[in-house]
mmCIF file with all atom_site columns, C-alpha atoms and ligand atoms in Angstrom:
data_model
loop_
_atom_site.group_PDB
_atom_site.id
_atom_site.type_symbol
_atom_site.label_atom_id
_atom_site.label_alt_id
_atom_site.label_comp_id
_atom_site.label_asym_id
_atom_site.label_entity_id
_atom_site.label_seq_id
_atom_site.pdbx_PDB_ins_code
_atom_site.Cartn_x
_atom_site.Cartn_y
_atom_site.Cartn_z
_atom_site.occupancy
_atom_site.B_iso_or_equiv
_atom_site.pdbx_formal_charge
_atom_site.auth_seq_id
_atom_site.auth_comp_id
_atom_site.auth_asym_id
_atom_site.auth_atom_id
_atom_site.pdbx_PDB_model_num
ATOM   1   C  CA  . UNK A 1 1   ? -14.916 8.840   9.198   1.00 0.00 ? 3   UNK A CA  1
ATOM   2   C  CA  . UNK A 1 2   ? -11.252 8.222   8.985   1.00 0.00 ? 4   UNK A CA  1
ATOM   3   C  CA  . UNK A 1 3   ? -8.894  8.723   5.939   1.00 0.00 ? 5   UNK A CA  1
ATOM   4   C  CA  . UNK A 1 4   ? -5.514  5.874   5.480   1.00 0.00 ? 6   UNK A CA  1
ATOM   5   C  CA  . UNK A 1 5   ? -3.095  6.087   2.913   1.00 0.00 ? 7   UNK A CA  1
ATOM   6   C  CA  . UNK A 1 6   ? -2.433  2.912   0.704   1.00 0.00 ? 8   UNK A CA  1
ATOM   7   C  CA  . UNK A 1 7   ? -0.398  1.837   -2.001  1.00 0.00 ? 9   UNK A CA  1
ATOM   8   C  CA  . UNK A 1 8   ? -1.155  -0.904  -4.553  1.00 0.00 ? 10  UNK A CA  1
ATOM   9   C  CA  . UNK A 1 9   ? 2.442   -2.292  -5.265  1.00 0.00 ? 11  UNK A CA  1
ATOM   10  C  CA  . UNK A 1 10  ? 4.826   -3.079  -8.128  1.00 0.00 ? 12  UNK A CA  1
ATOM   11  C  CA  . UNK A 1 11  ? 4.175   -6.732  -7.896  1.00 0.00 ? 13  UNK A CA  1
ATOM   12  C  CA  . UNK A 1 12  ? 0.361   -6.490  -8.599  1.00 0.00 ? 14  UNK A CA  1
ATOM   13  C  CA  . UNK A 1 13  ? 0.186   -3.719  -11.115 1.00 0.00 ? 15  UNK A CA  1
ATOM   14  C  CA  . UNK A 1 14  ? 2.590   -6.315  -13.437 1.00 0.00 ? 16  UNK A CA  1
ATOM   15  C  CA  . UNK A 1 15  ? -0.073  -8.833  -12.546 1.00 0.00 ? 17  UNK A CA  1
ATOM   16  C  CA  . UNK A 1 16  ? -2.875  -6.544  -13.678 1.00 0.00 ? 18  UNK A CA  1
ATOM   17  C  CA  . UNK A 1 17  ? -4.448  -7.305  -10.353 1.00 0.00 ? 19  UNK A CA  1
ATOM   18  C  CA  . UNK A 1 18  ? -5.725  -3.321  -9.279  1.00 0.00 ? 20  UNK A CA  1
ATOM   19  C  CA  . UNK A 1 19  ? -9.471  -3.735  -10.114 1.00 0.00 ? 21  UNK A CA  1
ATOM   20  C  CA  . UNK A 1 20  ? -9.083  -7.214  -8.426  1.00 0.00 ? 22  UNK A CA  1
ATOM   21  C  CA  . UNK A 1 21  ? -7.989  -5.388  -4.893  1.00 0.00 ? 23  UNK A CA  1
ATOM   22  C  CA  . UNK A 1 22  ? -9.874  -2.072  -5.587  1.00 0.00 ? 24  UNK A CA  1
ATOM   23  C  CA  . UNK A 1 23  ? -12.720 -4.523  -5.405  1.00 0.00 ? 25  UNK A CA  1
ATOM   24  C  CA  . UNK A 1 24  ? -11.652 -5.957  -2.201  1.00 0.00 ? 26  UNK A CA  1
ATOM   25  C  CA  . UNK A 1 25  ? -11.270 -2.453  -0.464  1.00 0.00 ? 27  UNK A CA  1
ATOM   26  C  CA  . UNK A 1 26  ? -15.101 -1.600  -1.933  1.00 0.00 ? 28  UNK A CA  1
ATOM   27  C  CA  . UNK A 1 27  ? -16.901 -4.603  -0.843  1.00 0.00 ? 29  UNK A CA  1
ATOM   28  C  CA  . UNK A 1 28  ? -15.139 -4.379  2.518   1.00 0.00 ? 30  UNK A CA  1
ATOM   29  C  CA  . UNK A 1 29  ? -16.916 -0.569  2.718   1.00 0.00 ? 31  UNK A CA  1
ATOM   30  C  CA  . UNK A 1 30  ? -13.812 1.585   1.890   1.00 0.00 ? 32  UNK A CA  1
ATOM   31  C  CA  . UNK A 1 31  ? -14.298 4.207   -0.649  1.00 0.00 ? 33  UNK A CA  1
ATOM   32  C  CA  . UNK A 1 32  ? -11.092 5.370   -3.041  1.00 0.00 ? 34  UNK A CA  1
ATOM   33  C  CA  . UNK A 1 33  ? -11.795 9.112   -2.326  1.00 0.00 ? 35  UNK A CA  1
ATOM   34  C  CA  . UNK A 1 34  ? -8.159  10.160  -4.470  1.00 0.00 ? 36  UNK A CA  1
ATOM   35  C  CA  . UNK A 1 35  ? -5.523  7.574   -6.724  1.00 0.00 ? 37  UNK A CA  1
ATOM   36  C  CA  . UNK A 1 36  ? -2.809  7.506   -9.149  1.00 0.00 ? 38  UNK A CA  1
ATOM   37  C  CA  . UNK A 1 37  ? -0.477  5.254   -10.603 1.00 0.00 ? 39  UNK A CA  1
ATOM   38  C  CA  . UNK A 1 38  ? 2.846   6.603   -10.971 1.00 0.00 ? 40  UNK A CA  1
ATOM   39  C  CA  . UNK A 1 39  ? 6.597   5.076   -11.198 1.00 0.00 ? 41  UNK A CA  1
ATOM   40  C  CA  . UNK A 1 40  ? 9.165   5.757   -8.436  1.00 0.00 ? 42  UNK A CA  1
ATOM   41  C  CA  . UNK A 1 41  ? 12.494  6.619   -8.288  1.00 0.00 ? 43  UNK A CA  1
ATOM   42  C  CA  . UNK A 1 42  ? 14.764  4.171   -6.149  1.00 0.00 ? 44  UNK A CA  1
ATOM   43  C  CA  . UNK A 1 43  ? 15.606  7.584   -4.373  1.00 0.00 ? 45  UNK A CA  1
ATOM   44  C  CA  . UNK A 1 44  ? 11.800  8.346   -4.052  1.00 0.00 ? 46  UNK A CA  1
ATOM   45  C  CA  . UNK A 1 45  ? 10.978  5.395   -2.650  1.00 0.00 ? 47  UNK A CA  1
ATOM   46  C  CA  . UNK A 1 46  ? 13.618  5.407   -0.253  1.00 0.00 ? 48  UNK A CA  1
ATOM   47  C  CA  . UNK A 1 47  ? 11.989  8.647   1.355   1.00 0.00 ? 49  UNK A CA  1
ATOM   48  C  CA  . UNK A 1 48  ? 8.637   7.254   1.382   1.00 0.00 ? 50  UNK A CA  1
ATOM   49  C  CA  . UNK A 1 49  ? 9.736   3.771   3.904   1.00 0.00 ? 51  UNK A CA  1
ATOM   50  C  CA  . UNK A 1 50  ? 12.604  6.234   5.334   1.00 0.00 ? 52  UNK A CA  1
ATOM   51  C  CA  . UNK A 1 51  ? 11.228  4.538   9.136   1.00 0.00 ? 53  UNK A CA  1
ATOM   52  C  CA  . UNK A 1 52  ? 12.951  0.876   7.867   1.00 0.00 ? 54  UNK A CA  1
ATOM   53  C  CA  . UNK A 1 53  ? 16.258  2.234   7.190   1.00 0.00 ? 55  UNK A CA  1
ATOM   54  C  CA  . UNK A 1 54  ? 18.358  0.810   9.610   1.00 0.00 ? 56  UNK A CA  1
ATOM   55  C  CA  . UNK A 1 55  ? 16.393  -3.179  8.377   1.00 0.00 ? 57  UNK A CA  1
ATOM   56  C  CA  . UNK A 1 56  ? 18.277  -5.194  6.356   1.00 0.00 ? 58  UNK A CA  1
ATOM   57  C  CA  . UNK A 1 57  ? 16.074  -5.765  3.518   1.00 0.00 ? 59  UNK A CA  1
ATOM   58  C  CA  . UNK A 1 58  ? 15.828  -1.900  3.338   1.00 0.00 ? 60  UNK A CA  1
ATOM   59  C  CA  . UNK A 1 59  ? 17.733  -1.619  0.091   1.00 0.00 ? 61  UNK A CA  1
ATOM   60  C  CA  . UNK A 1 60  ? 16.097  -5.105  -1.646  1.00 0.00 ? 62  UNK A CA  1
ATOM   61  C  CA  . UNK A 1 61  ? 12.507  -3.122  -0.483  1.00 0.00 ? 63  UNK A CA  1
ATOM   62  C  CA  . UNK A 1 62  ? 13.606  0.625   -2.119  1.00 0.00 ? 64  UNK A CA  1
ATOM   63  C  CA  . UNK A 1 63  ? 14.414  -1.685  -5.465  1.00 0.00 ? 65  UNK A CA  1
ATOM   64  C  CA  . UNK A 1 64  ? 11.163  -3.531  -5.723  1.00 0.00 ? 66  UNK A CA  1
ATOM   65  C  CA  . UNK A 1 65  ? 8.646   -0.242  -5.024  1.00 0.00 ? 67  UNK A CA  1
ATOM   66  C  CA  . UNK A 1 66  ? 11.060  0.859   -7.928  1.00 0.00 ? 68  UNK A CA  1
ATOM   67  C  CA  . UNK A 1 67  ? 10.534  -1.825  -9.729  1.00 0.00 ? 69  UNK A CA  1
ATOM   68  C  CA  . UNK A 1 68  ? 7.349   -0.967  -11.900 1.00 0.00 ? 70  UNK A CA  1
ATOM   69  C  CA  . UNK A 1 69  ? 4.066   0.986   -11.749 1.00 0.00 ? 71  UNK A CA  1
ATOM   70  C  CA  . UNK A 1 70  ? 2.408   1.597   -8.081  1.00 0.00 ? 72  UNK A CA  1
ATOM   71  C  CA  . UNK A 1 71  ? -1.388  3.099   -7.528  1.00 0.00 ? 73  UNK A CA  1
ATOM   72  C  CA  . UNK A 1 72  ? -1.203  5.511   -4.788  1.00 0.00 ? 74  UNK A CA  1
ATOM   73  C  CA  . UNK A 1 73  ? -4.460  5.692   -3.007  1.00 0.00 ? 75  UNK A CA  1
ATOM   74  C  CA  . UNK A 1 74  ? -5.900  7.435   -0.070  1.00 0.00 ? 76  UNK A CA  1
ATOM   75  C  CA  . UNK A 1 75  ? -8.881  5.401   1.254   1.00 0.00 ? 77  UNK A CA  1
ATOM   76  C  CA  . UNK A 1 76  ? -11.651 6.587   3.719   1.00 0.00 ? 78  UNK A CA  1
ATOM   77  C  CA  . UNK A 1 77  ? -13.729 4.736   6.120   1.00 0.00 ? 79  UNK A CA  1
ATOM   78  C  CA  . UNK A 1 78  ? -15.101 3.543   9.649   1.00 0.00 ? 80  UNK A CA  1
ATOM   79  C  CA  . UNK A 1 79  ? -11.887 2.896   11.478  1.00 0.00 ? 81  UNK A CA  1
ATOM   80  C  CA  . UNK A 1 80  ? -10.659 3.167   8.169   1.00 0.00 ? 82  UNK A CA  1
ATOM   81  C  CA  . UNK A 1 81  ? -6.370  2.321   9.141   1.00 0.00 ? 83  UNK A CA  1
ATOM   82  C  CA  . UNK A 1 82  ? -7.328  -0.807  11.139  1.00 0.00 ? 84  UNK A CA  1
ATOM   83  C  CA  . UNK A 1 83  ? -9.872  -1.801  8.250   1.00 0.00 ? 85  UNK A CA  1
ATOM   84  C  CA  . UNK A 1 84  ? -7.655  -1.355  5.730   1.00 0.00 ? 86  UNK A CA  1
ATOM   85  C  CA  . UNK A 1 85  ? -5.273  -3.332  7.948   1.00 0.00 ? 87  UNK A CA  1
ATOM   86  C  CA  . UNK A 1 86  ? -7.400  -6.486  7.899   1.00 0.00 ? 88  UNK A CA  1
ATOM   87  C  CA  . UNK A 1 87  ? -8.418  -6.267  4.585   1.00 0.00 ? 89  UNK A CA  1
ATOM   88  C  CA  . UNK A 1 88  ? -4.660  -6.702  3.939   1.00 0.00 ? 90  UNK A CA  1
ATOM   89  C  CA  . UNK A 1 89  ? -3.876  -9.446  5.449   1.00 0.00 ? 91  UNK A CA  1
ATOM   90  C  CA  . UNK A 1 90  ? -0.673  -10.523 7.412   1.00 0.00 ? 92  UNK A CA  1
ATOM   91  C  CA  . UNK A 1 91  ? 3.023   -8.948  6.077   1.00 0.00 ? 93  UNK A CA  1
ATOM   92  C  CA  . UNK A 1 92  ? 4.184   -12.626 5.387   1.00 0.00 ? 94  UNK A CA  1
ATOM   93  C  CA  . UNK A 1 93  ? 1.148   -14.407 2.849   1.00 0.00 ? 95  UNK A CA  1
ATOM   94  C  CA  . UNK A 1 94  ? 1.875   -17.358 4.764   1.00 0.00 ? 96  UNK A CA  1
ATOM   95  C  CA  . UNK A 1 95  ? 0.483   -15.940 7.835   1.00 0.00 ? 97  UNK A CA  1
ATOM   96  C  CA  . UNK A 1 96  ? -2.613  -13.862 6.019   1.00 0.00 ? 98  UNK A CA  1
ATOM   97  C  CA  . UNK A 1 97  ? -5.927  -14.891 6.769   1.00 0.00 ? 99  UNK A CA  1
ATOM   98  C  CA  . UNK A 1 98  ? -7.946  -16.408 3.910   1.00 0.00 ? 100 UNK A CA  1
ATOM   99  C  CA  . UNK A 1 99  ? -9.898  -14.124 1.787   1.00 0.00 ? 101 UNK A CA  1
ATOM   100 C  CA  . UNK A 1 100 ? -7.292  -11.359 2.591   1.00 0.00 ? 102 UNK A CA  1
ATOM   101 C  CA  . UNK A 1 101 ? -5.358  -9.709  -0.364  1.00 0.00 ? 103 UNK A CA  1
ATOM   102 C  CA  . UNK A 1 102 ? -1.999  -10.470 1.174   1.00 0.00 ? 104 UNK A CA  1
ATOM   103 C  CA  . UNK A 1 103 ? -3.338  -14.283 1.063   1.00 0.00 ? 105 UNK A CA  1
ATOM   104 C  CA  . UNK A 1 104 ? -5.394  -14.277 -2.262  1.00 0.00 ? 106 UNK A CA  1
ATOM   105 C  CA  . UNK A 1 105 ? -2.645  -12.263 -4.307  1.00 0.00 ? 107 UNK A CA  1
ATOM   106 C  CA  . UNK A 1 106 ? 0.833   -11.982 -2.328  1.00 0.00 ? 108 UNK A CA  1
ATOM   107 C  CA  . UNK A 1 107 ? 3.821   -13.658 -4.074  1.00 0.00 ? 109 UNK A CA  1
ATOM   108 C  CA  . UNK A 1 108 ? 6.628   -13.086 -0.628  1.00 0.00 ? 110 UNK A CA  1
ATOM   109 C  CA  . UNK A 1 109 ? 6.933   -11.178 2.584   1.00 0.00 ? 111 UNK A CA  1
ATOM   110 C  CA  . UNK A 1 110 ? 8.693   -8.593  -0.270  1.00 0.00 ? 112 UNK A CA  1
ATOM   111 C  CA  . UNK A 1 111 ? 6.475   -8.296  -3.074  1.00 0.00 ? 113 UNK A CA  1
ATOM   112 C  CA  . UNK A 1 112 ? 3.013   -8.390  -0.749  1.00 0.00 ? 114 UNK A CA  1
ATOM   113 C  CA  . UNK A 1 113 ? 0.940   -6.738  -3.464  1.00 0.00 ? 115 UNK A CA  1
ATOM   114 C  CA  . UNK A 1 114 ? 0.075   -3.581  -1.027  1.00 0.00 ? 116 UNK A CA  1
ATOM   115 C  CA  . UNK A 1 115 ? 0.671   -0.914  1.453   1.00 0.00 ? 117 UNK A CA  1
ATOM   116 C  CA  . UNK A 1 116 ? -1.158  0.601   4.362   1.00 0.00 ? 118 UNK A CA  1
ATOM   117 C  CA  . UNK A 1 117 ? -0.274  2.877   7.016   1.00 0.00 ? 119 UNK A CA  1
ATOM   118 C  CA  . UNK A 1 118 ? -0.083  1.435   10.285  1.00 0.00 ? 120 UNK A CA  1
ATOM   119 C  CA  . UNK A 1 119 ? -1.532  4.414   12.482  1.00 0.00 ? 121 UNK A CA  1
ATOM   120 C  CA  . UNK A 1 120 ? -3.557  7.658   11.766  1.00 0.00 ? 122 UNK A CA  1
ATOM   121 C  CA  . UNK A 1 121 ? -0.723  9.768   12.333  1.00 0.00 ? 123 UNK A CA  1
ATOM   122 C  CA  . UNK A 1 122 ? 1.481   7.745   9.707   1.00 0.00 ? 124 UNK A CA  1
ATOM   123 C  CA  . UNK A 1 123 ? -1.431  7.657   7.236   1.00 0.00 ? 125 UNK A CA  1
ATOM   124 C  CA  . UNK A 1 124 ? -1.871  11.698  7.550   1.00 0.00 ? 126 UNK A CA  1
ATOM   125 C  CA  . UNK A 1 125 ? 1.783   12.172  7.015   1.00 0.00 ? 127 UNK A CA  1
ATOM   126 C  CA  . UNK A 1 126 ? 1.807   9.577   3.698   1.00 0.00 ? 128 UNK A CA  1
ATOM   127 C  CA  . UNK A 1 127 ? -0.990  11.229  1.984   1.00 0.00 ? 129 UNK A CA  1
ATOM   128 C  CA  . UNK A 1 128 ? 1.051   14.465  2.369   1.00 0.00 ? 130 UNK A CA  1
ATOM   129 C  CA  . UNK A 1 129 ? 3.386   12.813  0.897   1.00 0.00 ? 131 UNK A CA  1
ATOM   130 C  CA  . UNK A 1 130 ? 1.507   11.466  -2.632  1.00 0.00 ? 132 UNK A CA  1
ATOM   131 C  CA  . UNK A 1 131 ? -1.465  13.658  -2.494  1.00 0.00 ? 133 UNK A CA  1
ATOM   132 C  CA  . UNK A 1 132 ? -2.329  17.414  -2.656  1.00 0.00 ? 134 UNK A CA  1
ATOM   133 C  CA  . UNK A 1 133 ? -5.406  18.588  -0.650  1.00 0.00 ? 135 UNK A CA  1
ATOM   134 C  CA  . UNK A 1 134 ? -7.232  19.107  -4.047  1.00 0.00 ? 136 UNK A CA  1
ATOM   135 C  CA  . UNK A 1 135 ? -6.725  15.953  -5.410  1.00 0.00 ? 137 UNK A CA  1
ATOM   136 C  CA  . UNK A 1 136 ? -9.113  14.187  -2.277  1.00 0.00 ? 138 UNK A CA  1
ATOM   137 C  CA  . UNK A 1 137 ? -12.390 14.126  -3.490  1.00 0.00 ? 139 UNK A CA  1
ATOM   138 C  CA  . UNK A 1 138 ? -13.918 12.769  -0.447  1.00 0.00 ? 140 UNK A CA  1
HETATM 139 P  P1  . GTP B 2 .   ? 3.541   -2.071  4.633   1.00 0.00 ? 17  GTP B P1  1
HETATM 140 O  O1  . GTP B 2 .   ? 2.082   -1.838  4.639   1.00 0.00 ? 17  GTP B O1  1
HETATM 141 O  O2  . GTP B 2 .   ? 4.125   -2.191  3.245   1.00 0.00 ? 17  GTP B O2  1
HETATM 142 O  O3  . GTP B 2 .   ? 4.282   -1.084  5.507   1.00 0.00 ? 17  GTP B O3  1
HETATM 143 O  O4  . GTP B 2 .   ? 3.709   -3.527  5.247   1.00 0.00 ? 17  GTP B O4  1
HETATM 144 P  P2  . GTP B 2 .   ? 3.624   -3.972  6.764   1.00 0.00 ? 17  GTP B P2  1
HETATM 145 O  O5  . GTP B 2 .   ? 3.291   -2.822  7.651   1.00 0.00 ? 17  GTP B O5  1
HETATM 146 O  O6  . GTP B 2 .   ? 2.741   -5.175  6.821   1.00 0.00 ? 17  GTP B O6  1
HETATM 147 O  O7  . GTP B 2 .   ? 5.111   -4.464  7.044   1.00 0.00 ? 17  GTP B O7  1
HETATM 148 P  P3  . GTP B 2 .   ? 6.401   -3.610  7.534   1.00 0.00 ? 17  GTP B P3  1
HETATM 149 O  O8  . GTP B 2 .   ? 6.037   -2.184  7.716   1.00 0.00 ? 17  GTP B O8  1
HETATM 150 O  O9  . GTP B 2 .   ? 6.993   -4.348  8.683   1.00 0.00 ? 17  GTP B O9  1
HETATM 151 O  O10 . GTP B 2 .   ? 7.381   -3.776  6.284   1.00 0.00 ? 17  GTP B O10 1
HETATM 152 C  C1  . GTP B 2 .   ? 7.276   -2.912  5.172   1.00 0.00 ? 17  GTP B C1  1
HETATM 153 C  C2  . GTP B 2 .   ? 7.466   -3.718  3.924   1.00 0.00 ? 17  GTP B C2  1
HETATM 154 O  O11 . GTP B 2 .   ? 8.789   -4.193  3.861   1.00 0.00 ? 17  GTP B O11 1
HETATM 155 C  C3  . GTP B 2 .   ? 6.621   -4.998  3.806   1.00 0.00 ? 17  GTP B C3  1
HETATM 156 O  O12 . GTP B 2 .   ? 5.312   -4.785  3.339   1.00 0.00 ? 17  GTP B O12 1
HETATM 157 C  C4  . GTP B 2 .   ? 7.415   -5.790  2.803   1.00 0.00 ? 17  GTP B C4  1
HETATM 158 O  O13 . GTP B 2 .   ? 7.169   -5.343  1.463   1.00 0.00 ? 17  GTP B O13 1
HETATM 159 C  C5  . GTP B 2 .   ? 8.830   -5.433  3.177   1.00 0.00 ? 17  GTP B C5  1
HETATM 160 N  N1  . GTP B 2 .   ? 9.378   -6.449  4.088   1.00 0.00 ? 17  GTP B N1  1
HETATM 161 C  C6  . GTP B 2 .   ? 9.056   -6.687  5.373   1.00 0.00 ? 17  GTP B C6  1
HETATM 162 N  N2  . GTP B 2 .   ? 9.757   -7.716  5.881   1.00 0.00 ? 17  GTP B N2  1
HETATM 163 C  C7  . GTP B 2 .   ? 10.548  -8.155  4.862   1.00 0.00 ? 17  GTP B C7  1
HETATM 164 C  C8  . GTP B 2 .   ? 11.518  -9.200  4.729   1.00 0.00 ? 17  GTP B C8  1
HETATM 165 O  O14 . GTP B 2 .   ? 11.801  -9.957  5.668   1.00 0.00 ? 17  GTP B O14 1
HETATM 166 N  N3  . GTP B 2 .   ? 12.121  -9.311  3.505   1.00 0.00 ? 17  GTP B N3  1
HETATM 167 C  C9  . GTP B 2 .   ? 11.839  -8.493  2.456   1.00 0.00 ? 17  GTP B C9  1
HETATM 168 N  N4  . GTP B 2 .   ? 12.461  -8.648  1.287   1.00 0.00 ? 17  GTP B N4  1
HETATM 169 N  N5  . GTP B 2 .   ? 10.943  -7.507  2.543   1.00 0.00 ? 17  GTP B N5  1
HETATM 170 C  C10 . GTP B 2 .   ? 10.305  -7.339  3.712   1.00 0.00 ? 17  GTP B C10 1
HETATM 171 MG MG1 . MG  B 3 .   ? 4.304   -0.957  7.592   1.00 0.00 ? 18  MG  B MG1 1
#
């Protein structure tokens, strides 16, 4: 059983879309073992996607996971990062497969209505991040 870290972004918690994609992560198997909506700081959010940096939509990125309400949520699973992964869709909604999130709720290649780490190593270090031990309730 593996544990990946994702985030429902500011674009779908405007929409009122979480129980809409909490739904898709359930039926797909995935259980919500810890979550919690808070705001971010520009500044905050700017540590969190530190690794794009140096790409230049960086700053426009930092802005928009500002931009509102996110639910942080650590998800666990078979395979759980690569599940999560394809439950997601593709970055761009264009290129999501149908019945993915990214394709059913996306609005850009920006505002792609979620998060999810991309390898077990990335998804330890964001649930370090968000999450003390305690708060996983596995
Ligand atoms: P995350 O799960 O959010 O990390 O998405 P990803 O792994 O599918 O994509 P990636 O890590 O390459 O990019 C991180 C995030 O940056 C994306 O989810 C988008 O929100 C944003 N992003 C990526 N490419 C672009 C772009 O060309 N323009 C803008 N505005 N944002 C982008
Ligand atoms: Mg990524």
């Amino acid at each position: 059983i593996q544990r990946t870290f994702s985030i429902i972004k500011p674009d779908a918690t405007r929409r009122n879309l979480t129980g809409k994609i909490n739904a898709k992560f359930e039926e797909a198997g995935l259980r919500i073992v810890a979550q919690k909506r808070i705001h971010l700081t520009k500044a905050q959010a700017g540590q969190f996607y530190i690794v794009h940096a140096a790409r230049p939509f960086y700053d426009e990125l930092c802005e928009f996971m500002a931009s509102g309400p996110i639910i942080a949520q650590v998800l666990e699973g078979e395979n759980a990062v690569v599940r999560n992964r394809e439950i997601m869709g593709a970055t761009n909604p264009k290129d999501a497969a149908a019945g993915t999130i990214r394709a059913e709720f996306a609005e850009s290649v920006g505002e792609n209505s979620v998060h999810g780490s991309d390898a077990p190593e990335a998804a330890a270090e964001e649930i370090a991040f968000f999450f003390a031990g305690l708060e996983i309730v596995g």
